[in-house]
PDB file of C-alpha atoms in Angstrom:
ATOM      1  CA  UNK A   1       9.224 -23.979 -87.171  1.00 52.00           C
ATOM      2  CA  UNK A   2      12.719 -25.773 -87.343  1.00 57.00           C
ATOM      3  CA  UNK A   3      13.893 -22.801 -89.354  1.00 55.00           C
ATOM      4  CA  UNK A   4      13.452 -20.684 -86.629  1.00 54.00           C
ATOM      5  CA  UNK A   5      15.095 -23.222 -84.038  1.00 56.00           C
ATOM      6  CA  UNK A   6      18.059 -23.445 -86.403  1.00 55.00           C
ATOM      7  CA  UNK A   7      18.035 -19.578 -86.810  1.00 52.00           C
ATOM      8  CA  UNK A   8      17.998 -19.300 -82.846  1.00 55.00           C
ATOM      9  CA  UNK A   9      20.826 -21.469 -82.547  1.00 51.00           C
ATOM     10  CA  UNK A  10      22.858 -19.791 -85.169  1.00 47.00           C
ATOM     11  CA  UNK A  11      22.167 -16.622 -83.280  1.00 47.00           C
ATOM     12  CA  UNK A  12      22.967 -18.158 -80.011  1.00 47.00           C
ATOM     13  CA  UNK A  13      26.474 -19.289 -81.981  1.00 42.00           C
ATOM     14  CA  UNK A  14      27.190 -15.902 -82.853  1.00 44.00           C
ATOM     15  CA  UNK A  15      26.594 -14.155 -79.269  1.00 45.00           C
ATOM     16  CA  UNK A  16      28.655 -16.493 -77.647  1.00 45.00           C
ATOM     17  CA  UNK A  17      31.554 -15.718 -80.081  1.00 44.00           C
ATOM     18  CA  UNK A  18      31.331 -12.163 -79.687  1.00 45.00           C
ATOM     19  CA  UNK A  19      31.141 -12.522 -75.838  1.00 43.00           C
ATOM     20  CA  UNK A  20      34.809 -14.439 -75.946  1.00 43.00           C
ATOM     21  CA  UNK A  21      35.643 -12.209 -77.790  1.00 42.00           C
ATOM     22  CA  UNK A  22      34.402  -9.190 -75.678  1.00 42.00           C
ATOM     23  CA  UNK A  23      36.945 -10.217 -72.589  1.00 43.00           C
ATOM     24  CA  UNK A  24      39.278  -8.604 -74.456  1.00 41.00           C
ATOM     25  CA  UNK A  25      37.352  -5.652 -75.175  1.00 46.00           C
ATOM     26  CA  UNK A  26      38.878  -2.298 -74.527  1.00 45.00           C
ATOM     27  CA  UNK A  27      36.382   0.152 -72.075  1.00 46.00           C
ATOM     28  CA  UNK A  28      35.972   2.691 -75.017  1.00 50.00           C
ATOM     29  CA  UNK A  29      33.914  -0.386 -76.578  1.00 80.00           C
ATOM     30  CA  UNK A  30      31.628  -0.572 -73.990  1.00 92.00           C
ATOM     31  CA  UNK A  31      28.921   2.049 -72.967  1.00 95.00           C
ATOM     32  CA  UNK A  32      28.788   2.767 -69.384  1.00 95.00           C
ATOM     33  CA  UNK A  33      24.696   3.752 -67.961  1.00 95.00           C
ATOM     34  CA  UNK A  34      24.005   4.496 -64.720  1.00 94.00           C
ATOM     35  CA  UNK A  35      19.968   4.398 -62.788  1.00 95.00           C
ATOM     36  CA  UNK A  36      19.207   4.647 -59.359  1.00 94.00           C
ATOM     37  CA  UNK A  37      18.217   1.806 -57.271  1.00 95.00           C
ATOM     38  CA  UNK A  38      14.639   1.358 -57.309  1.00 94.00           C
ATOM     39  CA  UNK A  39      14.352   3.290 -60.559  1.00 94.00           C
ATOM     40  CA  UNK A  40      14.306   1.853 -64.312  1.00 95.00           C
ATOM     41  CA  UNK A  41      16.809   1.578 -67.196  1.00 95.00           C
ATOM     42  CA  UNK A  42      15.907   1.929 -70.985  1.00 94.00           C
ATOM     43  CA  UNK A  43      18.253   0.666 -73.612  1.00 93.00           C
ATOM     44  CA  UNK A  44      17.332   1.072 -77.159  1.00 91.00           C
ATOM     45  CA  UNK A  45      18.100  -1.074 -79.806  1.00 89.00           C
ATOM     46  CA  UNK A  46      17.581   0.041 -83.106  1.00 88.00           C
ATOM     47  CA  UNK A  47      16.081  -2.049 -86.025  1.00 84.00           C
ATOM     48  CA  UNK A  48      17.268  -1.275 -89.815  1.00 80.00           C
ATOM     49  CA  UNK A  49      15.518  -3.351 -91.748  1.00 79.00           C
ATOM     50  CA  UNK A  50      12.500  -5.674 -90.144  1.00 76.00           C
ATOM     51  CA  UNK A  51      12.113  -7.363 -93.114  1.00 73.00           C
ATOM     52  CA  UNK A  52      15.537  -9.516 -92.293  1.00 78.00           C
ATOM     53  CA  UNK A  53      13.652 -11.351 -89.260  1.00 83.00           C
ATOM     54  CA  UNK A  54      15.889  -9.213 -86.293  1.00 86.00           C
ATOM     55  CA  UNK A  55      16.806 -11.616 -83.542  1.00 91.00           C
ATOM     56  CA  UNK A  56      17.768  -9.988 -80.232  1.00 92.00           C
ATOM     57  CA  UNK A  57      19.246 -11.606 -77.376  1.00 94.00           C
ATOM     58  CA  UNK A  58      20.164  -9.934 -74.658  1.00 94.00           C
ATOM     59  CA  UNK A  59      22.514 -11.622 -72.123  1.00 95.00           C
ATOM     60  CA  UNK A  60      24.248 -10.462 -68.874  1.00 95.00           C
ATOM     61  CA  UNK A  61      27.721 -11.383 -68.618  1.00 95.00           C
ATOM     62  CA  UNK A  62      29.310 -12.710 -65.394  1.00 90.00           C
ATOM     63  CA  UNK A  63      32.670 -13.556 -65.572  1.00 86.00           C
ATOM     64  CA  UNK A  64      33.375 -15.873 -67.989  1.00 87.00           C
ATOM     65  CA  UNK A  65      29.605 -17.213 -68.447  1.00 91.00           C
ATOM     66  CA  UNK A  66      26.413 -15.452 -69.454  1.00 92.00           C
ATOM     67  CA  UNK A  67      22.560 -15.665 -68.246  1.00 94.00           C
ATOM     68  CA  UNK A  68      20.222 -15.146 -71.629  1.00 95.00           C
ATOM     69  CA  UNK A  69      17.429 -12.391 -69.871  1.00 95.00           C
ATOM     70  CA  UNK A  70      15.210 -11.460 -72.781  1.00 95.00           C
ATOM     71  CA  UNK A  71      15.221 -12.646 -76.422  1.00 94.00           C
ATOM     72  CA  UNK A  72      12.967 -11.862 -79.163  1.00 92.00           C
ATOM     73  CA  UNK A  73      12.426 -13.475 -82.340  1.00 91.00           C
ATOM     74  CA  UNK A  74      11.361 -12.067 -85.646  1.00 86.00           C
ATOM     75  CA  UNK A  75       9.709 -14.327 -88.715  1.00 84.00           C
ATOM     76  CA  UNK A  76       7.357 -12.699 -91.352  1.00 82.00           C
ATOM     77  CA  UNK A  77       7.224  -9.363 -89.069  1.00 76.00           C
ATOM     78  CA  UNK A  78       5.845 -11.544 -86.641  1.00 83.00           C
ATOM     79  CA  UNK A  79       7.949 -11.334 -83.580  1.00 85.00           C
ATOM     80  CA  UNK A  80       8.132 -13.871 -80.148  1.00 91.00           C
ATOM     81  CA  UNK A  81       9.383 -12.008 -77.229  1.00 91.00           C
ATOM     82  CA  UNK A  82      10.515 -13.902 -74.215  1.00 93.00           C
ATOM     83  CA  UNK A  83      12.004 -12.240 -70.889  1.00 93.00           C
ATOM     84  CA  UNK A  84      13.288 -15.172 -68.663  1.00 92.00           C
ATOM     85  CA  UNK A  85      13.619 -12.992 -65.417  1.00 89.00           C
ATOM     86  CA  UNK A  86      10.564 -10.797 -64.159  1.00 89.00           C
ATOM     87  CA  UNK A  87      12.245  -7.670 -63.813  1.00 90.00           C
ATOM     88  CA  UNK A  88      12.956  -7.385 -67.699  1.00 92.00           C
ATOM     89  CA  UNK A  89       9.987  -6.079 -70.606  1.00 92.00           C
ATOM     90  CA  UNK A  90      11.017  -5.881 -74.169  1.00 90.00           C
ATOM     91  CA  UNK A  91       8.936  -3.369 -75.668  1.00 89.00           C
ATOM     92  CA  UNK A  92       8.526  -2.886 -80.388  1.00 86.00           C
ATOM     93  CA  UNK A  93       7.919  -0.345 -82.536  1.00 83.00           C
ATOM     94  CA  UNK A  94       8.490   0.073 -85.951  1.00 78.00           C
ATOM     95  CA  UNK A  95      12.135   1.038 -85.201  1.00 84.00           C
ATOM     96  CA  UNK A  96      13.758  -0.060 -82.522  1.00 87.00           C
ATOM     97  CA  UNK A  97      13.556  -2.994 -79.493  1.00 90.00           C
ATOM     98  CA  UNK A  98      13.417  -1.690 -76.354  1.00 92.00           C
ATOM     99  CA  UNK A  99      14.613  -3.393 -73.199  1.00 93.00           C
ATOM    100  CA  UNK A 100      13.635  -2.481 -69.797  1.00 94.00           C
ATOM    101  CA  UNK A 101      15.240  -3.159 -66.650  1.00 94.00           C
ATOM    102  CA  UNK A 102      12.536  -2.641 -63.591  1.00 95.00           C
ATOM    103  CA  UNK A 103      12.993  -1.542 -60.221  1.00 94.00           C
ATOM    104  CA  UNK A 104      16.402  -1.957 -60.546  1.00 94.00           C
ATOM    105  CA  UNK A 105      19.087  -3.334 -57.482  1.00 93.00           C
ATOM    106  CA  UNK A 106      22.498  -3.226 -56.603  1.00 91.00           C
ATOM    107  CA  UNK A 107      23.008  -6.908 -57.493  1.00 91.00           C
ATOM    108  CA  UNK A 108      21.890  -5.896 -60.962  1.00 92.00           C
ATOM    109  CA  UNK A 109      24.986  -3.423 -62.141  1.00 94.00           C
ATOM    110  CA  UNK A 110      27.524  -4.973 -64.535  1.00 95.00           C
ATOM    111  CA  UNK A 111      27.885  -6.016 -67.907  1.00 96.00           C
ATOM    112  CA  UNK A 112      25.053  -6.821 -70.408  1.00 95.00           C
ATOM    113  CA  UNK A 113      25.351  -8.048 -73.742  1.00 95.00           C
ATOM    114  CA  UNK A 114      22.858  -7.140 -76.479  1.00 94.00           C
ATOM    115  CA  UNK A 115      23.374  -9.599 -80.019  1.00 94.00           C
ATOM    116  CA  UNK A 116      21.536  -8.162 -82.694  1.00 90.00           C
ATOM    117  CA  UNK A 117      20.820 -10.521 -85.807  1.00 86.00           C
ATOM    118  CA  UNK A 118      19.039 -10.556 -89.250  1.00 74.00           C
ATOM    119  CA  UNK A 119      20.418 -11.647 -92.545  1.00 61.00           C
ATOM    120  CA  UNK A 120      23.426  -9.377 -92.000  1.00 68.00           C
ATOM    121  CA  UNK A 121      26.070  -9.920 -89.717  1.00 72.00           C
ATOM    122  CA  UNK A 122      25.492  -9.876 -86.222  1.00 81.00           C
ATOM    123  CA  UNK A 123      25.838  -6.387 -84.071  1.00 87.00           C
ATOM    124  CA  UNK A 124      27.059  -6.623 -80.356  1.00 91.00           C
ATOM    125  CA  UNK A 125      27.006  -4.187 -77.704  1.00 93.00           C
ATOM    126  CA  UNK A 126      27.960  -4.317 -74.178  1.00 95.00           C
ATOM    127  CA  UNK A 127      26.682  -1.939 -71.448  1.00 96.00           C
ATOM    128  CA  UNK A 128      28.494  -1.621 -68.435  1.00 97.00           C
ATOM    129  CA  UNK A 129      25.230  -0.668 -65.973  1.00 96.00           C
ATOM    130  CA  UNK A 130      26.163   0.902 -62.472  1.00 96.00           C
ATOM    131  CA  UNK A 131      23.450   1.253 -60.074  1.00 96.00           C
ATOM    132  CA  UNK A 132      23.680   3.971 -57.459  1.00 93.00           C
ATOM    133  CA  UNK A 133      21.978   4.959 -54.305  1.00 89.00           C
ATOM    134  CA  UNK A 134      19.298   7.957 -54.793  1.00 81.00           C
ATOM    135  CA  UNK A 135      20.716  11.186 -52.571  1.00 76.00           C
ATOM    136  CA  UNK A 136      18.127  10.937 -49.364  1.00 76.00           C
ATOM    137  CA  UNK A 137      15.321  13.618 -49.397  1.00 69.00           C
ATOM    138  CA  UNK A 138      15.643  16.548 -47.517  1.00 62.00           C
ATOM    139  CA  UNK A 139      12.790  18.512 -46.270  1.00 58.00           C
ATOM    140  CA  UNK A 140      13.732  21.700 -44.903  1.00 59.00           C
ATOM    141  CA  UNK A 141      11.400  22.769 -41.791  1.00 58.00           C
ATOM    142  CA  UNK A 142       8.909  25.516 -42.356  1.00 62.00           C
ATOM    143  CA  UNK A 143       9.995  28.744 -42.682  1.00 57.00           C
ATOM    144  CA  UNK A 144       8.839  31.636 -40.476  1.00 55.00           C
ATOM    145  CA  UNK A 145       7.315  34.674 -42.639  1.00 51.00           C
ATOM    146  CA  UNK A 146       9.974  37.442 -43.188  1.00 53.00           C
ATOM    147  CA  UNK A 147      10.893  39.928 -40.883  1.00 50.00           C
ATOM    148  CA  UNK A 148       9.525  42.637 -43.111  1.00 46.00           C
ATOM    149  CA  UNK A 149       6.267  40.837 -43.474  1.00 44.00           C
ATOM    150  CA  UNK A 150       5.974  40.482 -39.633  1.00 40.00           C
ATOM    151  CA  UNK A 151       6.840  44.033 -38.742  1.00 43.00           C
ATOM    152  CA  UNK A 152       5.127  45.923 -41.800  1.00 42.00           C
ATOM    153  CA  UNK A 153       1.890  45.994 -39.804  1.00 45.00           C
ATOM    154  CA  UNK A 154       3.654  47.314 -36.485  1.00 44.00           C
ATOM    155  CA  UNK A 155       5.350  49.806 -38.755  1.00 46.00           C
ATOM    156  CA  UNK A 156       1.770  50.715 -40.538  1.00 48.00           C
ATOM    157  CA  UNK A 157       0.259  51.264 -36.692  1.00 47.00           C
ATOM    158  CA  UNK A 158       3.075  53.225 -35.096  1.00 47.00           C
ATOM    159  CA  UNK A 159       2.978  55.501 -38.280  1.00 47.00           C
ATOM    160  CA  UNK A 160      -1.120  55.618 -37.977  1.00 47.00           C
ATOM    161  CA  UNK A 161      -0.388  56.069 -34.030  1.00 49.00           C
ATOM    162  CA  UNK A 162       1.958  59.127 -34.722  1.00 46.00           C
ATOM    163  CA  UNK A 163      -0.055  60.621 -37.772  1.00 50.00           C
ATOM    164  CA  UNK A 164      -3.310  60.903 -35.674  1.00 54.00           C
ATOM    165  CA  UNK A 165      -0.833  62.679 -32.105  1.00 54.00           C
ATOM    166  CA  UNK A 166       0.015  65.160 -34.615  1.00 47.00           C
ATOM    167  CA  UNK A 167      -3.532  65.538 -35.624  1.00 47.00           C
ATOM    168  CA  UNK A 168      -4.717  66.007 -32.234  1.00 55.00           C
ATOM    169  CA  UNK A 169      -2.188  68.379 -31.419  1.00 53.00           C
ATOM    170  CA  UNK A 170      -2.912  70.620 -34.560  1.00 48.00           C
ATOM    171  CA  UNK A 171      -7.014  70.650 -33.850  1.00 48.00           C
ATOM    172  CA  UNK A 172      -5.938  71.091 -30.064  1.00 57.00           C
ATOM    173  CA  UNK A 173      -3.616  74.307 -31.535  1.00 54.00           C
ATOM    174  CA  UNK A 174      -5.935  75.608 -33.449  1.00 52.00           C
ATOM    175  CA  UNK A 175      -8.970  75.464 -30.566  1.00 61.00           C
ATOM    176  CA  UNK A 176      -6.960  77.315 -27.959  1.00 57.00           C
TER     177      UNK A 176
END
């Protein structure tokens, strides 16, 4: 159990270095995602090897500090996941972590930090998350039925009309 305290500290250690270090990042180093307010965003962060106990932390950055969101902790393929705000799930398979941002809201875009440890050296990524406002729904007002619907059955009786005149005219012709 102190292994894995030491291990989280390490890990902590690391992040913290590579988020210094990512103020000087340029933008090409950072992958930009955008989601709709209200909506969800999925990031997925792939695991290698789980037999070199992954740690993940993810972070979001503001300014010059950080707020740890969701961690999870890997010992024996046993893993400890631990989201410290509500809106956040964290989500294994046999291949990757997946982190979950839900019902997402304007005062949730910027910069997130996701460390990635095992027994090789650590793997940062930042995501720069912009969160837009959803286009409002427009419902267009019933249409009426076509103009050639409407008038094909005035058309069918005024050609019926004038089909049976001409009939009555011939039978009248040939009587008289």
């Amino acid at each position: 159990m102190q292994t894995s305290k030491i291990r989280r500290m390490m890990l902590a250690l690391a992040c913290f270095i590579g988020i210094v270090a990512a103020t000087a990042v340029d933008d090409d180093d950072v992958e930009s995602l955008t989601v709709s307010e209200g909506g969800n965003l999925t990031i997925s962060i792939p695991i290698k090897k789980w037999d070199e106990d992954p740690q993940v932390l993810v972070s979001r950055l503001k300014g010059s500090s950080q707020q740890l969101i969701a961690q999870i902790t890997c010992h024996d393929r046993v893993c400890e996941r631990e989201c410290l705000i509500s809106e956040v799930s964290l989500i294994c398979d046999e291949e990757n972590v997946t982190l979950i941002l839900m019902n997402v809201s304007f005062s949730q875009s910027g910069l997130y930090k996701v460390c990635k440890h095992g027994d090789t050296q650590p793997e940062n990524k930042i995501y720069q998350v912009t969160v837009f406002k959803p286009p409002p729904c427009t419902f267009s007002p019933e249409q009426p039925p076509p103009a050639i619907y409407s008038n094909s059955f005035t058309a069918g009786v005024t050609t019926s009309a004038l089909g049976i005149s001409v009939l009555i005219t011939a039978v009248i012709g040939v009587i008289s």
